[in-house]
CSV table of C-alpha atoms in Angstrom, one decimal:
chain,number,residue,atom,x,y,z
A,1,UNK,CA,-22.5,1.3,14.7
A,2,UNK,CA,-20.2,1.7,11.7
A,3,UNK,CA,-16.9,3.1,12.7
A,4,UNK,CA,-14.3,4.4,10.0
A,5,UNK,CA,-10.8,5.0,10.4
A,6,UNK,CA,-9.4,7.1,8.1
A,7,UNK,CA,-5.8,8.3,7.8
A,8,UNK,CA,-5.0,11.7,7.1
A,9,UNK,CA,-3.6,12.5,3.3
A,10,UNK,CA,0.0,13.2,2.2
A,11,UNK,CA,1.6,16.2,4.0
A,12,UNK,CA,4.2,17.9,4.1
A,13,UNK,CA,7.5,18.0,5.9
A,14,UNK,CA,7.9,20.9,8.9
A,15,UNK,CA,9.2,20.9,11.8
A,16,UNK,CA,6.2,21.7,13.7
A,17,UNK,CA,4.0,18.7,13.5
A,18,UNK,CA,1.1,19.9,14.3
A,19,UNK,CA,0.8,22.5,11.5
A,20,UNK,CA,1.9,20.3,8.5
A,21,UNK,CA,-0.9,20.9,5.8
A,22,UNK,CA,-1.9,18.5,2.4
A,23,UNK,CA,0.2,18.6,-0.5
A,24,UNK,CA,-1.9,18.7,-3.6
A,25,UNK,CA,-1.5,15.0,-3.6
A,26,UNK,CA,-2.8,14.3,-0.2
A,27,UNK,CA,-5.7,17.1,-1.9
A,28,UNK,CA,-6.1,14.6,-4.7
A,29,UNK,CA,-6.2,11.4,-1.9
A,30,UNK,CA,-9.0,13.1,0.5
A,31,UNK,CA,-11.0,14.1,-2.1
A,32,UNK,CA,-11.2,10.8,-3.4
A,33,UNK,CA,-11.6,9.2,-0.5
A,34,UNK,CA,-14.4,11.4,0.2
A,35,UNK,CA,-15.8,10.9,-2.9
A,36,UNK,CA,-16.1,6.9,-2.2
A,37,UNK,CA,-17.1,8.0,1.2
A,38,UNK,CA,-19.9,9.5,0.6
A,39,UNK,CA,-21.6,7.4,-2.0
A,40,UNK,CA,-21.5,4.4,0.9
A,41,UNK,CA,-22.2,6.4,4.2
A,42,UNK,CA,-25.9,6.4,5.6
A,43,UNK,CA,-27.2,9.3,5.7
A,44,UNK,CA,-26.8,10.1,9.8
A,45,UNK,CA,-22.8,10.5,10.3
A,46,UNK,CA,-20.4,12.1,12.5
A,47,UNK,CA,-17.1,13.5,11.4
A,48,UNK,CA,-14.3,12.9,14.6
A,49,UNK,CA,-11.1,14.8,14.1
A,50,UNK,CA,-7.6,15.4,15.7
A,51,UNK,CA,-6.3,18.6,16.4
A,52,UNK,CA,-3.6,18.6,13.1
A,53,UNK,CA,-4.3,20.7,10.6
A,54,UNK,CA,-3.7,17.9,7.9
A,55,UNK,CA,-6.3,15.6,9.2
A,56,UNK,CA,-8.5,18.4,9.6
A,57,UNK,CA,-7.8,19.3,6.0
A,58,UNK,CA,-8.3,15.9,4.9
A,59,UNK,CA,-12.2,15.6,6.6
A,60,UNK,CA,-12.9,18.7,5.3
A,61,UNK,CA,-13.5,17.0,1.9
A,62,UNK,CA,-16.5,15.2,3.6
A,63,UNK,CA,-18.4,19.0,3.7
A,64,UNK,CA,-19.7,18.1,7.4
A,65,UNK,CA,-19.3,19.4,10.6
A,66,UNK,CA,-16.1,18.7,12.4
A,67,UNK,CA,-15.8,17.3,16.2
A,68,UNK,CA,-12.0,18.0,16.8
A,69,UNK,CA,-11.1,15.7,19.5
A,70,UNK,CA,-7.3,15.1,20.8
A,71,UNK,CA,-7.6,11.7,22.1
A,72,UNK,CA,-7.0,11.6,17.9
A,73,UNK,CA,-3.7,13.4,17.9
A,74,UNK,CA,-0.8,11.9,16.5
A,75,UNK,CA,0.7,10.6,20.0
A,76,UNK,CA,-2.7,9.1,21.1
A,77,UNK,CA,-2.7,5.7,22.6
A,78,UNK,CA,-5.2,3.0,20.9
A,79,UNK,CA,-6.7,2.0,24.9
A,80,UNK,CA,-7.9,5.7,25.3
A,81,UNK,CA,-9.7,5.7,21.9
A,82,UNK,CA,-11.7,2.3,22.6
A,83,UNK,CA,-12.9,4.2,26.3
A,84,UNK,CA,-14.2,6.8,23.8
A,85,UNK,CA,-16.0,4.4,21.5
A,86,UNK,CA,-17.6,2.9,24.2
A,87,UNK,CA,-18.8,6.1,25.2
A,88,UNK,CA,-20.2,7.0,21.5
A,89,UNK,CA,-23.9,7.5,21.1
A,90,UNK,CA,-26.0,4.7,19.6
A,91,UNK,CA,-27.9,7.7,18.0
A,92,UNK,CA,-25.1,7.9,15.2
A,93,UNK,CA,-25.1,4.8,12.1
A,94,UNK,CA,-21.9,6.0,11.7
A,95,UNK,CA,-18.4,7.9,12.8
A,96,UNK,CA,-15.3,8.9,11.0
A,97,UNK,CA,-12.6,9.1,12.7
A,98,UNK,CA,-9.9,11.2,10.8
A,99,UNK,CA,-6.2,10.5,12.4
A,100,UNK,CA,-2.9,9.4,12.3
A,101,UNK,CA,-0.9,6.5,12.3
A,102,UNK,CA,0.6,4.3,14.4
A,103,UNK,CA,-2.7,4.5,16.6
A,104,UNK,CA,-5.0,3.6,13.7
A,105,UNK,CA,-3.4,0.6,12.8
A,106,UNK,CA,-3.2,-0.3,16.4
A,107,UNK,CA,-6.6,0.2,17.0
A,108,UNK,CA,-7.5,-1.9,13.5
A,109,UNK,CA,-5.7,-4.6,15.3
A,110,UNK,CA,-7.7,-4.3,18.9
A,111,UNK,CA,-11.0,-3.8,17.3
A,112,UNK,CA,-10.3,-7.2,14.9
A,113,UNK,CA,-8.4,-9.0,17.4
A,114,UNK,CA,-10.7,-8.1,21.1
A,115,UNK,CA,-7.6,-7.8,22.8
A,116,UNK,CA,-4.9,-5.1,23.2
A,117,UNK,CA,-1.1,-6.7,21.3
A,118,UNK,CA,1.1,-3.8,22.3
A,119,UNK,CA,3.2,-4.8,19.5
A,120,UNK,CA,0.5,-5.1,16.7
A,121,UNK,CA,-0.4,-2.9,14.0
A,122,UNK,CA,-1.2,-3.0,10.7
A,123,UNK,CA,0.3,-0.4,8.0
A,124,UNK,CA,-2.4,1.8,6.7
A,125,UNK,CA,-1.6,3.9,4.0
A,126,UNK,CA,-1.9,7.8,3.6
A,127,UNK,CA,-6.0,8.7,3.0
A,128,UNK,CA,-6.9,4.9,3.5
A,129,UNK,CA,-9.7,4.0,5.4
A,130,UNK,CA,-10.9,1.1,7.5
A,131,UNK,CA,-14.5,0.2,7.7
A,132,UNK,CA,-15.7,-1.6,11.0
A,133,UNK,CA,-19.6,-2.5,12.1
A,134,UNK,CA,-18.7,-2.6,15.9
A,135,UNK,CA,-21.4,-4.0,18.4
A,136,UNK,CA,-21.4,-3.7,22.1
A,137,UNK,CA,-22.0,-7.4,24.3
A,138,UNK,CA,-21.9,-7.0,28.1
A,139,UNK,CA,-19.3,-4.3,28.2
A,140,UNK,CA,-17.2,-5.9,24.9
A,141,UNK,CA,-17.2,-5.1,21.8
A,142,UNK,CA,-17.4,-7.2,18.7
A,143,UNK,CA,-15.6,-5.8,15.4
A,144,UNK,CA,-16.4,-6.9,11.7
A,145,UNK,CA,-14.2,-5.7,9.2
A,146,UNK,CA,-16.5,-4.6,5.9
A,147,UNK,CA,-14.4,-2.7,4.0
A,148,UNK,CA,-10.3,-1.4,3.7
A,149,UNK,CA,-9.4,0.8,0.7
A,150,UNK,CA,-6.5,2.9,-0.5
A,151,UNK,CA,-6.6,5.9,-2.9
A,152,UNK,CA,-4.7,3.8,-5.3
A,153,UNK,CA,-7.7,1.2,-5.3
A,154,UNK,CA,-10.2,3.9,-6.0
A,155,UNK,CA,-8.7,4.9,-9.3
């Protein structure tokens, strides 16, 4: 299965975390991360979101249906999302998973590394995405690492 972890867009400042929306950079970044996106993906994908309005905003560029999922929230912990991708249909080539960091790079560093560092993640940058084929081998999984790029690569 191909598994994509894609950080949300630029955002604004608010108190309320939650309900911070896309500046019309972070517009600019999802759109062309889409763009990219969708000139690569197979054509059977799923669209996995968190519950904050700027990663919903930033999958919305996509134009699929949206699975809003809170194990993607902000505050997730990386060992709760690989239960989840274990329990992912084989039925989908493909998910997106649209979130937040620190848990994506965390979970970049589980998925590569086939252990959990507590300490480990890797900086992902704002409408990035990491591109993983993940296969499952007696209750493990196996992670190879296809493809990593920015907005700033896709000019």
């Amino acid at each position: 299965m191909d598994l994509i972890l894609w950080r949300h867009a630029e955002a604004e400042d608010s108190r309320n975390d939650m309900a911070r929306r896309l500046t019309i950079k972070g517009q600019q970044q999802a759109k062309s991360s889409a763009q990219w996106l969708h000139q690569h993906l197979p054509v059977n994908f799923q669209v996995f979101c968190s519950e904050a309005v700027r990663a919903q905003q930033t999958a919305e560029f996509l134009k699929q249906p949206l699975t809003i999922n809170k194990l993607l929230n902000p505050n997730s912990h990386p060992l709760n999302l690989a239960t989840f991708l274990q329990q992912q249909n084989a039925a989908s080539s493909a998910q997106i998973w649209v979130g937040h960091q620190p848990w994506i790079g965390q979970f970049c560093a589980y998925l590569l590394n086939g252990i959990w560092l507590p300490q480990q993640f890797w900086s992902v940058k704002k409408s990035a995405f990491w591109w993983f084929d993940v296969r499952f081998y007696q209750q493990r999984h196996q992670a190879r690492l296809k493809v990593v790029l920015s907005p700033a690569a896709l000019k």
